[in-house]
Structures are given as structure tokens and as C-alpha cells.
XYZ file of C-alpha atoms in Angstrom:
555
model
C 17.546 -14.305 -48.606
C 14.948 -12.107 -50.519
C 13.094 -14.453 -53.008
C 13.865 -11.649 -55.888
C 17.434 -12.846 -55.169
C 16.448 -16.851 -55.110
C 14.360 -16.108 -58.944
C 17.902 -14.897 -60.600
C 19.592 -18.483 -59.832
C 19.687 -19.921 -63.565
C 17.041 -22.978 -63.031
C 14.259 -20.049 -62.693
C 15.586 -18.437 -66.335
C 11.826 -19.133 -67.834
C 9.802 -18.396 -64.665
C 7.520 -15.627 -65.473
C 6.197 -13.437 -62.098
C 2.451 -12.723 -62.988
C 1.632 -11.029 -60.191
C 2.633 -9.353 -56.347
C 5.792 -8.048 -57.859
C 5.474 -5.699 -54.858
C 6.534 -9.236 -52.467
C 9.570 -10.011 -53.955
C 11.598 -8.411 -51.329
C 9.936 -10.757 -48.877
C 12.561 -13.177 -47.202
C 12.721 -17.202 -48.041
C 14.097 -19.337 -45.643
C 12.677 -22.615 -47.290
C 11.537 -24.182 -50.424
C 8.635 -26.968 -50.483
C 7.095 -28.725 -53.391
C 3.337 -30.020 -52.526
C 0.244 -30.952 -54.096
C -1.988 -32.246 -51.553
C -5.707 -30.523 -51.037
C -4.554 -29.201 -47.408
C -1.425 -28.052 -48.476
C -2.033 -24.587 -45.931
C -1.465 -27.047 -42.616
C 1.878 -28.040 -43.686
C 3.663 -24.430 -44.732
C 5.724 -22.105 -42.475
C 6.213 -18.253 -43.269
C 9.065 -17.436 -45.036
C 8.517 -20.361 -47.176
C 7.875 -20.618 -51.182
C 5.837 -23.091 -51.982
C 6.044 -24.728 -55.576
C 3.045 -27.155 -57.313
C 1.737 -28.226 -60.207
C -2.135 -27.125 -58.897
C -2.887 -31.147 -59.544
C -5.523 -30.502 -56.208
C -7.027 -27.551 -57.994
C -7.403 -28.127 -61.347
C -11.369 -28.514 -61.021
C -11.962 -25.927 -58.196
C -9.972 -22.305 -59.432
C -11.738 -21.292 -55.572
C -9.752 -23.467 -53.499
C -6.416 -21.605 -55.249
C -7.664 -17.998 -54.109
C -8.311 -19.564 -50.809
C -5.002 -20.706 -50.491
C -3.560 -17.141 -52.073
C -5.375 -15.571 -49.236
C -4.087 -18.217 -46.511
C -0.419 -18.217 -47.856
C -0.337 -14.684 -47.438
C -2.028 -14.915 -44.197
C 0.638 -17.313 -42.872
C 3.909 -14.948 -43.929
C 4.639 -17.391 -46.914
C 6.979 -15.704 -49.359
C 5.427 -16.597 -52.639
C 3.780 -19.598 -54.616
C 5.407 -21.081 -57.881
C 2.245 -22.856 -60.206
C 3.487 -25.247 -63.130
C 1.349 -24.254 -65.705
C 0.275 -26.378 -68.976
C -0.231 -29.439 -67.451
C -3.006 -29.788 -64.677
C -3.828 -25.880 -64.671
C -3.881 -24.516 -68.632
C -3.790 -20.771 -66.756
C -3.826 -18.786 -63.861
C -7.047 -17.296 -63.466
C -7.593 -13.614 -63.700
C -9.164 -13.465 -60.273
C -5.974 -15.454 -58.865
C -3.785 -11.912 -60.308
C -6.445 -10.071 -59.225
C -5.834 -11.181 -55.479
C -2.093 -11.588 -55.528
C -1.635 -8.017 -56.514
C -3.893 -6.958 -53.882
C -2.177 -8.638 -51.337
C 1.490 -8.241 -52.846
C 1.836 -11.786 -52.733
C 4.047 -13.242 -55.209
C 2.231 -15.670 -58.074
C 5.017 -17.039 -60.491
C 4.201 -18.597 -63.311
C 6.900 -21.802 -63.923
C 7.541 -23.525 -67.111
C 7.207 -27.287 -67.803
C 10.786 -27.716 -67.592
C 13.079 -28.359 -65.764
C 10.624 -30.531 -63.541
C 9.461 -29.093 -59.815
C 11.865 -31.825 -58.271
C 14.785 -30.446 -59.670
C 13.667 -26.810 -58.956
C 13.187 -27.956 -55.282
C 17.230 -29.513 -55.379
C 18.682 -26.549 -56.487
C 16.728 -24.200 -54.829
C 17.779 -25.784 -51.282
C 21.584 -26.465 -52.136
C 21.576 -22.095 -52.734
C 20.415 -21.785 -49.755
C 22.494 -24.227 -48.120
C 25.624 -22.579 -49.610
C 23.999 -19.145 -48.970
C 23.358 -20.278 -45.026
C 27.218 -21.805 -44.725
C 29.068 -18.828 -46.119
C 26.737 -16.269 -44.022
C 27.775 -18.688 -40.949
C 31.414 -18.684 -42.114
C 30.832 -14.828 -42.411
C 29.470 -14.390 -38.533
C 32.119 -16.898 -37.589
C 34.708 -14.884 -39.394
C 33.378 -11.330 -37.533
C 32.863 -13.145 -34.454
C 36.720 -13.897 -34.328
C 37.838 -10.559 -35.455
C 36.031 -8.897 -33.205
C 36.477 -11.150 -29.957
C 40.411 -10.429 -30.760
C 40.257 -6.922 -30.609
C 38.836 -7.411 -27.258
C 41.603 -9.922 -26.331
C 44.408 -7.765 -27.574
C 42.977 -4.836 -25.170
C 42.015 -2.849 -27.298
C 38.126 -2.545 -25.908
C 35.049 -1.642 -27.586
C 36.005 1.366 -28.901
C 37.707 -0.623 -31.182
C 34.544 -2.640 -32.210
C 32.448 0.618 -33.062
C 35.290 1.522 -35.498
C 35.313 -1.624 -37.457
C 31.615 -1.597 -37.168
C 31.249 1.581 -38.870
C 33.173 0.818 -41.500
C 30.976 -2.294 -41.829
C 27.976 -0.290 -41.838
C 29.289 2.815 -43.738
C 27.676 4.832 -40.622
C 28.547 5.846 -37.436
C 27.964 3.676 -34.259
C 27.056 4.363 -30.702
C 27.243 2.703 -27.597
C 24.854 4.061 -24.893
C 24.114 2.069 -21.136
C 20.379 1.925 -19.814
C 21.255 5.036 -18.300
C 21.452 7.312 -21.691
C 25.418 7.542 -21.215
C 27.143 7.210 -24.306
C 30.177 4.667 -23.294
C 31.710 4.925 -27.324
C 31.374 6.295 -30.386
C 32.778 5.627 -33.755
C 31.965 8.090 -37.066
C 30.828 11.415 -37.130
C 27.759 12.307 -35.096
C 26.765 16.127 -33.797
C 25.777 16.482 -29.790
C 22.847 17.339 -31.152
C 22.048 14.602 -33.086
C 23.445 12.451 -30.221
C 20.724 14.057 -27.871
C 17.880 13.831 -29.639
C 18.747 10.068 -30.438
C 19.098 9.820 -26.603
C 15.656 11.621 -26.380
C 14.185 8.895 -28.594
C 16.046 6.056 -27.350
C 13.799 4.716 -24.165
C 10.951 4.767 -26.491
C 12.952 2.232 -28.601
C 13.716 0.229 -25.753
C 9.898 -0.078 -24.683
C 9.409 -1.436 -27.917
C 11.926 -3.723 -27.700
C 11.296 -4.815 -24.381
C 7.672 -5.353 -25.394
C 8.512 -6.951 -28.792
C 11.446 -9.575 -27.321
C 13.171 -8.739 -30.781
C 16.972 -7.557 -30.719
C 16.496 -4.373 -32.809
C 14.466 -2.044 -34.112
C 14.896 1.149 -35.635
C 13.386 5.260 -35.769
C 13.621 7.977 -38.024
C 14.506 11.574 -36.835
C 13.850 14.388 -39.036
C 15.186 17.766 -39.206
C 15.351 20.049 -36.583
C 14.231 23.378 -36.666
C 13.937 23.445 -40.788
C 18.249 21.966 -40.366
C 19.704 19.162 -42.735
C 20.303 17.196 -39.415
C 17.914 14.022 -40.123
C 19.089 10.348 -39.244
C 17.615 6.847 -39.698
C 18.284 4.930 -36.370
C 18.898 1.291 -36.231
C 18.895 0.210 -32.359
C 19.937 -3.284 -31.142
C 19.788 -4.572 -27.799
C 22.732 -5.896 -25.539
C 21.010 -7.926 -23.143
C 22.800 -8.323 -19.538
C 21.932 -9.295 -16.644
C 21.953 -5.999 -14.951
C 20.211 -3.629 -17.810
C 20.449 -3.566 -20.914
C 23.167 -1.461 -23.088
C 22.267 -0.270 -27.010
C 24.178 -0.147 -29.853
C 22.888 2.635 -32.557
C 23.750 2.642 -36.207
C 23.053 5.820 -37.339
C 22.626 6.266 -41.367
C 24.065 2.750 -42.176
C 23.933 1.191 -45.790
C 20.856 -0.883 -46.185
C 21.954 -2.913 -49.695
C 19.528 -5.240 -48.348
C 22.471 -7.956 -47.885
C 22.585 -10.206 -44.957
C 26.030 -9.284 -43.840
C 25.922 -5.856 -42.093
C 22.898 -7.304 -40.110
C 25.223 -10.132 -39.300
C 28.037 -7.921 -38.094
C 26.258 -6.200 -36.041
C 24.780 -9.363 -34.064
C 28.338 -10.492 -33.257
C 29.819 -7.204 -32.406
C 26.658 -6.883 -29.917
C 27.758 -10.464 -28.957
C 31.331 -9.455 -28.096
C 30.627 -6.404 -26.418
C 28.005 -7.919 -24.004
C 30.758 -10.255 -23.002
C 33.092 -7.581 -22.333
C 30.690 -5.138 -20.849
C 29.863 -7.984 -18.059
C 33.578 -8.571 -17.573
C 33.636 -4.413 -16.845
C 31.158 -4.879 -14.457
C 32.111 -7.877 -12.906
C 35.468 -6.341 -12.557
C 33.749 -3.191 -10.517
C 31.551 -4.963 -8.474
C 33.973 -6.702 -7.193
C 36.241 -3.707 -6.512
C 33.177 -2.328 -4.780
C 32.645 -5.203 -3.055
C 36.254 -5.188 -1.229
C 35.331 -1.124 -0.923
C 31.752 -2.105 0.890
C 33.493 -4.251 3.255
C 36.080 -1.828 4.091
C 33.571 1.027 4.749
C 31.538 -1.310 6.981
C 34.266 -2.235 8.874
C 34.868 1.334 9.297
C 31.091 2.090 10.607
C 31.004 -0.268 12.668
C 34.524 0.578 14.658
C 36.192 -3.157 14.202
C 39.370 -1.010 13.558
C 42.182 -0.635 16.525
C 43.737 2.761 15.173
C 43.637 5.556 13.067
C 46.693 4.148 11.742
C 45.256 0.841 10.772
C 42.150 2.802 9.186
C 44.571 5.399 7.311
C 46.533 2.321 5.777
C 43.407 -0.072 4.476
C 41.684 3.184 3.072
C 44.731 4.864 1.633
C 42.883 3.425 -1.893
C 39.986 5.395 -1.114
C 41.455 8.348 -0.183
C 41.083 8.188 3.530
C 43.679 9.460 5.450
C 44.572 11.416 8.528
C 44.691 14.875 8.659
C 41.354 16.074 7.208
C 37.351 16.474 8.517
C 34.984 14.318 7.507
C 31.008 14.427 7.439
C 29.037 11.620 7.497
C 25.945 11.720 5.450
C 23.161 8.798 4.816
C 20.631 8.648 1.773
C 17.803 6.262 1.043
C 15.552 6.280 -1.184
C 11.967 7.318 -0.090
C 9.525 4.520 0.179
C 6.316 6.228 0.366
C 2.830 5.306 -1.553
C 3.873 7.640 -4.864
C 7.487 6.484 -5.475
C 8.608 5.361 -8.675
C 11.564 5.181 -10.162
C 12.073 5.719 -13.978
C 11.081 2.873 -15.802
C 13.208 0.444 -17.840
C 16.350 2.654 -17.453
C 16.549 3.707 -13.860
C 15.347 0.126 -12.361
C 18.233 -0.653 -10.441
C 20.463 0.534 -6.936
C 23.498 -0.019 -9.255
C 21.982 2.651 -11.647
C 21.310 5.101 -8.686
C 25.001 4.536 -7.340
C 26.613 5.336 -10.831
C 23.478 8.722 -10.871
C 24.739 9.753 -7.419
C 27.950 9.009 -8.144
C 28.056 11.632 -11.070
C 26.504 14.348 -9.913
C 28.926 14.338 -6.650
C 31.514 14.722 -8.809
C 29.779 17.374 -10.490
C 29.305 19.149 -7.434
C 33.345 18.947 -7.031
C 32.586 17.147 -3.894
C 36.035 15.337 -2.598
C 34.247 12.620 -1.014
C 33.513 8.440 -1.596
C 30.620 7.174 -2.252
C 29.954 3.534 -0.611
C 26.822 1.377 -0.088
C 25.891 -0.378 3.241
C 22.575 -2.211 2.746
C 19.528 -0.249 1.671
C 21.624 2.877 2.376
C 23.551 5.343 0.390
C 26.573 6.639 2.736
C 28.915 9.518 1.657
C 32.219 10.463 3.297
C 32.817 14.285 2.953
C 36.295 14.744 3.208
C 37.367 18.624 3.778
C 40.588 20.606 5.206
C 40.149 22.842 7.902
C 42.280 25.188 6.282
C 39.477 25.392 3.099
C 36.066 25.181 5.500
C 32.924 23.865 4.011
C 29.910 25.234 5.582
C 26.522 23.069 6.402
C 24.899 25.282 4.098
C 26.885 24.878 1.180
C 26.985 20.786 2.187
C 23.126 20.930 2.469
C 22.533 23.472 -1.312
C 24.737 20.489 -2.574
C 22.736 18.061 -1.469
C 19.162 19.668 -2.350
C 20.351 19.968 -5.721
C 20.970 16.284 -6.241
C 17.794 15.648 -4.505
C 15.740 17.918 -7.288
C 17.813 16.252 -9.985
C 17.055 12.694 -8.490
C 13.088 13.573 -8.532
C 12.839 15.984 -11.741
C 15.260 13.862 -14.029
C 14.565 10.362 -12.460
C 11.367 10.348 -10.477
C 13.273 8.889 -7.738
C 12.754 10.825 -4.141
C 15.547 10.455 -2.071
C 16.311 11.845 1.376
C 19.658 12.515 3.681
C 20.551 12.486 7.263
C 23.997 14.303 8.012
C 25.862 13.746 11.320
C 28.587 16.325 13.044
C 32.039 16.479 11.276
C 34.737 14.653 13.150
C 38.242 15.085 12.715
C 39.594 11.696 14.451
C 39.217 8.651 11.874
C 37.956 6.785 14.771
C 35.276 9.178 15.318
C 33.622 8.160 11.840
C 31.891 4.983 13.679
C 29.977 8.069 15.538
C 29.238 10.298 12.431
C 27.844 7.421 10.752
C 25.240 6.881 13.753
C 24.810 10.474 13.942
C 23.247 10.678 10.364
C 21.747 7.265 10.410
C 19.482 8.896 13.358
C 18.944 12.030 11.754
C 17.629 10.033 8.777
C 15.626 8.211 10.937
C 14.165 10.834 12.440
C 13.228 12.377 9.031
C 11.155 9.152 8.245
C 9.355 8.864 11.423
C 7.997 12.214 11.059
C 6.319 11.395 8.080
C 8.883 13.454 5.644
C 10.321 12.690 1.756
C 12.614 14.169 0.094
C 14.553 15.836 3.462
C 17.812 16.863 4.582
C 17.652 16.170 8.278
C 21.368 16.687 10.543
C 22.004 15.419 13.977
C 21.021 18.835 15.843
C 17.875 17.504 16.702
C 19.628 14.856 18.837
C 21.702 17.647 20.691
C 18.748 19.309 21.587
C 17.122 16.136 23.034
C 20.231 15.731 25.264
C 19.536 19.067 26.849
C 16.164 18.324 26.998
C 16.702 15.278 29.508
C 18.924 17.416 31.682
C 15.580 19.296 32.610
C 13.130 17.596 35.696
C 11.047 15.123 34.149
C 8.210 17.266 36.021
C 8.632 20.504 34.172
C 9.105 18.501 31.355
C 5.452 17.147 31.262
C 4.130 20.516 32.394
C 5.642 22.021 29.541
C 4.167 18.891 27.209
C 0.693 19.318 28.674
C 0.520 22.981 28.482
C 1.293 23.425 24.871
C -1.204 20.665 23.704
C -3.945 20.686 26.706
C -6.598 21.428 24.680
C -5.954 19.425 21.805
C -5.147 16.580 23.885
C -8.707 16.637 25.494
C -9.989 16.350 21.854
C -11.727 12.232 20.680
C -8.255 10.330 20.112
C -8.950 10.087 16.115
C -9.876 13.887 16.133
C -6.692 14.874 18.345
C -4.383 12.434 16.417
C -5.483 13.838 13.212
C -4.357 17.662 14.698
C -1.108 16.696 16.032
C 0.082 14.559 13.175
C -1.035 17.987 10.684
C 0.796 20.461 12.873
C 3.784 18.157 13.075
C 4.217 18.023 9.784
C 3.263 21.609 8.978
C 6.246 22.664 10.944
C 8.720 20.044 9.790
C 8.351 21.400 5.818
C 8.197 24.878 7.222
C 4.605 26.430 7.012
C 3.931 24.796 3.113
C 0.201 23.599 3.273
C 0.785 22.172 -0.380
C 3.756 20.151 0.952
C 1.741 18.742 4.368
C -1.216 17.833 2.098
C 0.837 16.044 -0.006
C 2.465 14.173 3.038
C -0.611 13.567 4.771
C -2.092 12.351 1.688
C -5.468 14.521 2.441
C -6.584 17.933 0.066
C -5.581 21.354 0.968
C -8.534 22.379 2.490
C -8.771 19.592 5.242
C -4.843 20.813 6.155
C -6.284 24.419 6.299
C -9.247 23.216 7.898
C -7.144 21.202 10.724
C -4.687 24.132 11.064
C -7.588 26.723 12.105
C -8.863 24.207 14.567
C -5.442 23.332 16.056
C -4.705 27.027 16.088
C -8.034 27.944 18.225
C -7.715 25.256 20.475
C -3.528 25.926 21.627
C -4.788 29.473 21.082
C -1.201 29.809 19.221
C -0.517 30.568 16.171
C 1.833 27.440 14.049
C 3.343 30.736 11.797
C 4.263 32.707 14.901
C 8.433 32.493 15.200
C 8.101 31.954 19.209
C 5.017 29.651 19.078
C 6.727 27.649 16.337
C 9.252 27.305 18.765
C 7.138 26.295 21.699
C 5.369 23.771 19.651
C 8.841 22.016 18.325
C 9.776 21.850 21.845
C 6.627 20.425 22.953
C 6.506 17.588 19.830
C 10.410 16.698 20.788
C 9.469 16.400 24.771
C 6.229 14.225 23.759
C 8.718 11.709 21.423
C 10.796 11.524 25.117
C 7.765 11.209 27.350
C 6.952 7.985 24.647
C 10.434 6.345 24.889
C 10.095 6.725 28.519
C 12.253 9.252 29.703
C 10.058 10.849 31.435
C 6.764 10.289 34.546
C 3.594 9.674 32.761
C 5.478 8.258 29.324
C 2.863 6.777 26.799
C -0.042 8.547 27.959
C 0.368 11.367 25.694
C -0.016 10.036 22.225
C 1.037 12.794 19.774
């Protein structure tokens, strides 16, 4: 309670507050009655202190020393019995108090400090029971709602009645999951706009709330003072936000609100306990599927009926990861998690009107493209699609993320295949040093024709496109092949391979010229391009050994 509230109780009738009448709104949580000369080591903040001065009546020093320490220590205010040990408080001892808005109060000889102390701590006692009888009460209330199904939506509206406000309920992901009272988008967004700076304070702090003013925008009447409490779960954490709530400096609405946030972090881990289990049984479908432990199409059609896999349709097989190169990061607090990418990717393919499921199979993102042959969806529109979630991912999120995308099937016992098909691609985006690509299977195809030509032509071919640079010193060549390689793979963008190859611009241009006078090719020519992809893809199968002479051509 404020001590302003503890000085109207009728025992404090002839109490006179000399000074610090700026400190009465300061909080008291206890009362102690003391007289001994080290009276500092034994007080807590939040605490009123009450003496008769008996240890100071000869030195008026040591009682601005303790002014100073009591306000030092957060102690709500000092009570001095005067006309007894200490005629007056001294002018200085005002003096100081004011200064430091620390309550002085002046008490009367009677009644004595003893009984002062009694009835001082039985308020509070009765003040502390009927505030727990209160949070008990709202407690209750509010865990039925929840138990009668009627969910947190619900909660909010109770709560802002409570709080005379409205109330929000936004995930670490800035999604508003309820609302209760009347709040404009735009108000909503810039509250969402100041929210993760409110939750780095928090999460710095350890408190459960804080709060943040927003003024008008744009000369408007739109302004809002923002109380923001933390739901803590194991996961991340979800906010409540009271926006314009009373503030009658009672105990109560603050009370409220600690229960409802309470209730609805229960039932907000019951939600997601519920999903993750769904998606558990979904996960252990889809790797079934992958990995072909299915007999039939049949059996596949009728486990994955609840997905929405059934016969009749095309399907492309696409696999996403999320880049783990030197300058990935994701976004902070609120984008810290794979479950918070899912639900991200999982909302913008539905914004794309993509009819496909989205499942997760270890460290990789796999989505099942479902499509009728009747209603054909091109590559490129697949592959705009999925470069638009990639720039969203990196501009909105800082989070680079890359695909590999296999051949359609139509069979649902081909999907085992697909799967592979864009695992590899993927894989063969990484090992070329790439982020943030869209890599399909035709790479593979073209090896496959590639090993139906004489292993002898085939290293002819190799060793003519790269002679020179191959008789380079292995750092020197190593350095040109690894710049031209990636050069081609983010087609001709210096900025792009410098970024890549972690090196400036000028030591890509640099490499380029050389590369370029030594092949005597140029890498921007369409039919030396060509020659030079060929010549990278032979080198990977002279490596793996499908060739004479494998391994002694290091690329």
C-alpha cells in the first residue's frame, strides 16, 4: 500500500508530515519501531521506520546520515516522536528530506510507538488477506472461463472491464491472438512497432511488466499509455497489453492482471501442447512417407486423407533449411525458435494460396505442392513463390533460407523420389558455396547424361576448359576456380560472389580478369558460360570417381 494511504488509518490522526510530501506515494510493505545507533543495517526498502531519536538526541548529524541512508535503501518514510528525547526536528533534517522526497513525519507523544507499530501491521495484515482473497477470487473466475471453453477471448473481456481499457494478446511473433475494447489497426501497429523494445527491457530487467507511452501520430488524437506484462512459457514468451487502463493507484487491477496472465499461460501451453502433438503424429506420417515404408498408394491415400493427400493430383517436393553461413542471424528475442519459423512459413504459404502441407523432418523444412493437372502450375510461378518468401524471411526476419525442388510426380509412391530429388538439389546449392537459393533437380539430369559420355572425352573436355588455370600454384588456382564457380552460380553479380566468398569487390574483379586471360574465355559470354558449367559439373564427377584420372583435378 502507498504510505499516504497507511497515514489516514485513525491512530496517525495527530501525525504531522514535515517534510518529502513528494514520497508519500511510495509503497510500505512493513512497519518497524527501532532505536538502536545502527538502526540502517537492520531496514529493508519499502519499510517505515518509527523512533523516538533516543540514539540521536546528542548528535542531530547521525539523523541526516540516516535521512540520506533510508532514502538510499528504498525505505518509505521515517516517523520521529518528538518532545521527549528530540524537542525538534532540525531545519537541516527538512532541508534534506525535501530534497530527497523522503518522507519525515512528525508523531505525537500519544498513543505510544508500540501501539502505532500493532495497528499499523494488523492494516496491513487485513490489507494483504483481502488483496489475496481478491487474486484468489480472480484467479477462480478466470480459470472457469477457461474450463467452461470459453478461451481467452473471454479473459481479455473481463479484463477490460477490470481495467476500464482495452486488452491485447500478442505471441513473440507480433500476432495479435485476442483483443478485447476498442483499439484502431493503427494504434495496434504502432504498439506492435514498440513492443520488442518492451520485451528487451523486460527480458533484461526479469520484471513481469513494464509500460510505454505513444504519442500522436502525424499531429492525430491517437496517443496511448501502454502497460505490457509478460507470459512466460517455455517456448517464447506471449504479452498481454493494457492500453489506456485506470491507474487509481489501487492494488487490484495490478492484481487482475497477474492472474489473468496466470490463466492464460496455462491455457496457451495446453494450445501448444495440443499442436505439437498433432504435428508430431503429422511428422511421423510424412517421414514414413519419405522414406517409402508404405505398401500402396492406397495405404498412403488413407493415413494422409487428414492432410489432404490423396490420389489423383501432382505433387512437388520442395526442401528448405535455413542457411548456416558466418552472417546468419535470426531476429532476436522474437524469431529464436524453428517453431516460430514453421508458424512464419506456414503463413506466408497460405498467403501465396499455395494448396500444399507444410511438415518438418529434422533440420529441414519440407513442403508438399499439391496441384491438378487440369489447373498447371509452372516452375516459374513455384520458384516467384518461393523467392518471395525467401526476401520476406531475410528483409522481415533476418533469417536466410534456401530451397531445393525435385520433379513433380503424379504416383503417391513416387513422393519417396521427389523428396530425394530436392534433398540433392539442396545439397548441391550448399556445396557450391550458395545462400539464399532456389536450386531444382535438373542439375542431376544433366549429370546422368554426362556419364553416358566416354570417361576419355570427358577429361579432355575437363582439361581443356581449365588447362591453364589448372597449371596455376594450387592456392592461386583454387582461389580462381572457387570465384568463377560462384560467379556463374548467382549469375554474373560480382556484389553477390564477394559477399559469398567473403573477399571485397575488387579481389572478385581482380580474380575474374585473371581467370578470364588464362581460359582465354570470357565467364559473361552465353556459350562460354556454358562450356564452363559443363566443365565445373564433369570436374564434381571426375572427384566422385566416375571417371580415369578422378581426384587429380581439384576444382
Amino acid at each position: 500500500m502507498r504510505l499516504k494511504e497507511l497515514l489516514q488509518l485513525p491512530v496517525y490522526r495527530d501525525v504531522r508530515v514535515r517534510a518529502g510530501e513528494l514520497g508519500l506515494e511510495r509503497q510500505v510493505k512493513s512497519v518497524n519501531m527501532m532505536d538502536a545507533p545502527d538502526i540502517i543495517h537492520y531496514l529493508k526498502p519499502d519499510e517505515l521506520l518509527l523512533t523516538t531519536a533516543y540514539a540521536m538526541r546528542e548528535q542531530p548529524d547521525q539523523l541526516l546520515l540516516l535521512i540520506r541512508q533510508m532514502a538510499e535503501a528504498g525505505c518509505a518514510g521515517l516517523g520521529l516522536k518528538t518532545k521527549r528525547f528530540l524537542q525538534e526536528i532540525p531545519k537541516e533534517a527538512l532541508k534534506l528530506a525535501d530534497a530527497l522526497h523522503f518522507p519525515l513525519i512528525e508523531l505525537s507523544l500519544d498513543p505510544p510507538l508500540g501501539e502505532l507499530l500493532q495497528e499499523s501491521l494488523r492494516y496491513m495484515m487485513e490489507k494483504n488477506n483481502e488483496e489475496l482473497r481478491y487474486a484468489l477470487k480472480m484467479h477462480r473466475d478466470f480459470s472457469t472461463i477457461i474450463m467452461q471453453g470459453k478461451g481467452n477471448e473471454s479473459i481479455l473481456r473481463m479484463l477490460a472491464e477490470l481495467m476500464e481499457g482495452a486488452v491485447l494478446l500478442a505471441d513473440g511473433q507480433l500476432r495479435i491472438l485476442a483483443q478485447a475494447g476498442a483499439v484502431t489497426d493503427s494504434l495496434t501497429g504502432r504498439m506492435l512497432i514498440a513492443l520488442p523494445e518492451a520485451a528487451g527491457s523486460l527480458e533484461k530487467t526479469a520484471a513481469r511488466s513494464t509500460s510505454f507511452s505513444l504519442l500522436p501520430a502525424d499531429g492525430g488524437a491517437e496517443q496511448a499509455e501502454v502497460l505490457v506484462y509478460a507470459i512466460e512459457l517455455p517456448y517464447q514468451p506471449a504479452f498481454l497489453m493494457v492500453v489506456n487502463g485506470k491507474n487509481n493507484h489501487s492494488p487490484y487491477p495490478g492484481l487482475a492482471v497477474e492472474q489473468a496472465t496466470n490463466v492464460i499461460g496455462f491455457e496457451l501451453m495446453k494450445q501448444q501442447a495440443l499442436k505439437e502433438r498433432s504435428r508430431r503424429y503429422k511428422n511421423e506420417f510424412f517421414e514414413d512417407l519419405i522414406e517409402g515404408r508404405f505398401s500402396s498408394a492406397a495405404e498412403i491415400a488413407t493415413v494422409g486423407k487428414r492432410y489432404g493427400i490423396t490420389e489423383g493430383f501432382s505433387y512437388w517436393s520442395i526442401a528448405g533449411k535455413m542457411d548456416e553461413s558466418p552472417d546468419r542471424s535470426l531476429g532476436g528475442l522474437l524469431y529464436s525458435s524453428r517453431e516460430a519459423l514453421y508458424d512464419i512459413l506456414k503463413r506466408m504459404l497460405n498467403r501465396h494460396g499455395l494448396p500444399c502441407v507444410l511438415f518438418t523432418n529434422k533440420e529441414l523444412f519440407v513442403i508438399l505442392l499439391k496441384w491438378e493437372w487440369q489447373r498447371p502450375f509452372t516452375e516459374k510461378q513455384l520458384t516467384d513463390c518461393l523467392r518471395d518468401i525467401q526476401e520476406e524471411l531475410y528483409s522481415g526476419n533476418a533469417v536466410s533460407f534456401s530451397f531445393g525442388i525435385g520433379n513433380p510426380v503424379e504416383q503417391l509412391t513416387h513422393i519417396p523420389t521427389a523428396f530425394n530429388e530436392a534433398l540433392e538439389a539442396l545439397q548441391d546449392g550448399y556445396q557450391s558455396l550458395q545462400t539464399r537459393f532456389i536450386h531444382t533437380y535438373r542439375t542431376r539430369e544433366a549429370e546422368e547424361l554426362l556419364k553416358m559420355i566416354p570417361e576419355g572425352a570427358l577429361t579432355d573436355f575437363y582439361l581443356e576448359s581449365f588447362r591453364a588455370v589448372l597449371e596455376e600454384e594450387p592456392h592461386e588456382r583454387d582461389e580462381l576456380m572457387a570465384t568463377a564457380r560462384v560467379f556463374l552460380d548467382t549469375q554474373g553479380q560480382i556484389g553477390e560472389t564477394a559477399k559469398r566468398l567473403f573477399v571485397h569487390r575488387n579481389t572478385v574483379s581482380y580474380r575474374l580478369n585473371k581467370y578470364e586471360q588464362l581460359t582465354r574465355r570470357s565467364l559473361r559470354d552465353s556459350n562460354d558460360s556454358l562450356r564452363f558449367r559443363i566443365a565445373f559439373l564433369i570436374g564434381e564427377l571426375l572427384q566422385e570417381g566416375h571417371a580415369p584420372g578422378a581426384g587429380k583435378h581439384k576444382q
